[in-house]
mmCIF file of C-alpha atoms in Angstrom:
data_model
loop_
_atom_site.group_PDB
_atom_site.id
_atom_site.type_symbol
_atom_site.label_atom_id
_atom_site.label_comp_id
_atom_site.label_asym_id
_atom_site.label_seq_id
_atom_site.Cartn_x
_atom_site.Cartn_y
_atom_site.Cartn_z
ATOM 1 C CA TYR A 1 -63.092 54.101 -58.906
ATOM 2 C CA ASP A 2 -61.635 52.459 -61.982
ATOM 3 C CA GLN A 3 -65.014 51.406 -63.319
ATOM 4 C CA LEU A 4 -66.533 54.861 -62.800
ATOM 5 C CA VAL A 5 -63.598 56.601 -64.565
ATOM 6 C CA ASN A 6 -62.191 54.182 -67.200
ATOM 7 C CA VAL A 7 -64.829 51.585 -68.204
ATOM 8 C CA THR A 8 -67.172 52.464 -71.082
ATOM 9 C CA LEU A 9 -70.877 51.680 -70.979
ATOM 10 C CA HIS A 10 -70.367 49.414 -73.993
ATOM 11 C CA ASP A 11 -67.645 47.414 -72.150
ATOM 12 C CA TRP A 12 -69.811 47.181 -69.030
ATOM 13 C CA LEU A 13 -72.858 45.918 -70.917
ATOM 14 C CA GLN A 14 -70.738 43.280 -72.769
ATOM 15 C CA ASP A 15 -69.237 41.944 -69.583
ATOM 16 C CA PRO A 16 -70.795 38.468 -69.018
ATOM 17 C CA SER A 17 -70.997 38.939 -65.280
ATOM 18 C CA PHE A 18 -72.985 42.126 -65.781
ATOM 19 C CA SER A 19 -75.400 40.596 -68.281
ATOM 20 C CA LEU A 20 -76.114 37.619 -66.031
ATOM 21 C CA GLU A 21 -76.516 39.721 -62.919
ATOM 22 C CA TYR A 22 -78.627 42.523 -64.391
ATOM 23 C CA ARG A 23 -80.562 40.939 -67.274
ATOM 24 C CA HIS A 24 -83.763 41.148 -65.228
ATOM 25 C CA LEU A 25 -83.670 44.930 -65.781
ATOM 26 C CA LEU A 26 -84.670 44.325 -69.399
ATOM 27 C CA LEU A 27 -88.213 43.622 -68.167
ATOM 28 C CA TYR A 28 -88.669 47.376 -67.884
ATOM 29 C CA PHE A 29 -87.977 47.880 -71.572
ATOM 30 C CA VAL A 30 -90.385 45.265 -73.011
ATOM 31 C CA PRO A 31 -92.811 47.216 -75.236
ATOM 32 C CA GLY A 32 -96.502 46.873 -74.284
ATOM 33 C CA ILE A 33 -96.002 45.155 -70.943
ATOM 34 C CA SER A 34 -98.613 46.226 -68.408
ATOM 35 C CA ASN A 35 -97.788 47.147 -64.810
ATOM 36 C CA GLN A 36 -99.586 44.036 -63.652
ATOM 37 C CA GLN A 37 -97.537 41.790 -65.962
ATOM 38 C CA LEU A 38 -94.335 43.516 -64.838
ATOM 39 C CA GLU A 39 -95.216 42.918 -61.187
ATOM 40 C CA THR A 40 -95.937 39.280 -61.917
ATOM 41 C CA TYR A 41 -92.553 38.809 -63.608
ATOM 42 C CA ILE A 42 -90.757 40.622 -60.830
ATOM 43 C CA ASP A 43 -92.466 38.317 -58.254
ATOM 44 C CA ARG A 44 -90.912 35.362 -60.092
ATOM 45 C CA LEU A 45 -87.353 36.679 -59.778
ATOM 46 C CA SER A 46 -84.966 35.406 -57.136
ATOM 47 C CA PRO A 47 -85.361 37.089 -53.754
ATOM 48 C CA SER A 48 -82.110 38.982 -54.191
ATOM 49 C CA HIS A 49 -83.094 40.510 -57.500
ATOM 50 C CA ARG A 50 -86.624 41.258 -56.270
ATOM 51 C CA ASN A 51 -85.235 42.958 -53.170
ATOM 52 C CA ASN A 52 -82.780 44.979 -55.253
ATOM 53 C CA LEU A 53 -85.557 46.269 -57.458
ATOM 54 C CA ARG A 54 -87.863 47.170 -54.569
ATOM 55 C CA ARG A 55 -85.247 48.518 -52.157
ATOM 56 C CA ARG A 56 -85.573 52.150 -51.219
ATOM 57 C CA GLY A 57 -82.684 54.363 -52.331
ATOM 58 C CA LEU A 58 -81.354 54.369 -55.893
ATOM 59 C CA GLY A 59 -77.791 54.608 -54.546
ATOM 60 C CA HIS A 60 -77.943 50.870 -53.856
ATOM 61 C CA ILE A 61 -77.463 50.299 -57.589
ATOM 62 C CA LEU A 62 -73.878 51.547 -57.155
ATOM 63 C CA GLY A 63 -73.195 49.068 -54.349
ATOM 64 C CA GLU A 64 -72.937 48.815 -50.577
ATOM 65 C CA GLY A 65 -69.615 50.643 -50.447
ATOM 66 C CA PHE A 66 -71.071 53.655 -52.239
ATOM 67 C CA MET A 67 -74.034 53.818 -49.883
ATOM 68 C CA GLN A 68 -71.750 53.592 -46.840
ATOM 69 C CA VAL A 69 -69.652 56.527 -48.119
ATOM 70 C CA LEU A 70 -72.767 58.494 -48.999
ATOM 71 C CA MET A 71 -74.643 57.921 -45.716
ATOM 72 C CA GLY A 72 -71.874 57.135 -43.244
ATOM 73 C CA GLN A 73 -71.524 53.788 -41.555
ATOM 74 C CA ARG A 74 -74.035 54.338 -38.731
ATOM 75 C CA ARG A 75 -76.809 55.774 -40.899
ATOM 76 C CA TYR A 76 -76.286 53.088 -43.537
ATOM 77 C CA GLN A 77 -76.635 50.301 -40.891
ATOM 78 C CA GLN A 78 -79.820 51.914 -39.562
ATOM 79 C CA HIS A 79 -81.097 52.347 -43.099
ATOM 80 C CA MET A 80 -80.476 48.656 -43.937
ATOM 81 C CA HIS A 81 -82.096 47.551 -40.689
ATOM 82 C CA ASN A 82 -85.268 49.454 -41.642
ATOM 83 C CA GLN A 83 -85.497 48.110 -45.182
ATOM 84 C CA PRO A 84 -88.629 46.060 -45.791
ATOM 85 C CA VAL A 85 -88.118 42.615 -47.299
ATOM 86 C CA ALA A 86 -89.785 42.554 -50.700
ATOM 87 C CA THR A 87 -92.240 39.727 -50.780
ATOM 88 C CA PRO A 88 -94.119 38.638 -53.909
ATOM 89 C CA THR A 89 -97.344 40.516 -54.544
ATOM 90 C CA THR A 90 -98.927 37.541 -56.338
ATOM 91 C CA LEU A 91 -99.194 33.883 -55.338
ATOM 92 C CA ILE A 92 -97.245 31.633 -57.718
ATOM 93 C CA LEU A 93 -98.102 27.917 -57.459
ATOM 94 C CA PRO A 94 -96.087 25.246 -59.221
ATOM 95 C CA ILE A 95 -98.079 23.188 -61.667
ATOM 96 C CA ASP A 96 -97.780 19.413 -61.480
ATOM 97 C CA ALA A 97 -97.931 18.084 -65.088
ATOM 98 C CA ASN A 98 -100.040 15.053 -64.023
ATOM 99 C CA SER A 99 -102.566 17.159 -62.141
ATOM 100 C CA ALA A 100 -102.835 19.650 -64.966
ATOM 101 C CA ALA A 101 -103.456 16.880 -67.527
ATOM 102 C CA SER A 102 -106.179 15.229 -65.454
ATOM 103 C CA ALA A 103 -107.853 18.559 -64.624
ATOM 104 C CA SER A 104 -108.025 19.531 -68.312
ATOM 105 C CA SER A 105 -109.579 16.205 -69.292
ATOM 106 C CA SER A 106 -112.245 16.091 -66.606
ATOM 107 C CA PRO A 107 -115.655 17.618 -67.377
ATOM 108 C CA LEU A 108 -116.865 20.604 -65.329
#
């Protein structure tokens, strides 16, 4: 309640815990980024951030408590049980520096 009534947007954005937790949202404001690039970046996020971005229901942004009040305990539990787990849409393979160096020096 206090944050919804008394905290300014400026204060909220300057809070270090906010900036660390929500900095991934800045991806949506990068000029010229294509949808494919955005999806690739989102796939590289931690599973919790990726799931938060792809979770159905915008009320989740306001937290679990808000959703429980909005939906009621039983509906909220059913809703969460039916949420798909967001899996990456692209395959991201780690690059071994030694393998990359030898591959770039070998002729095709």
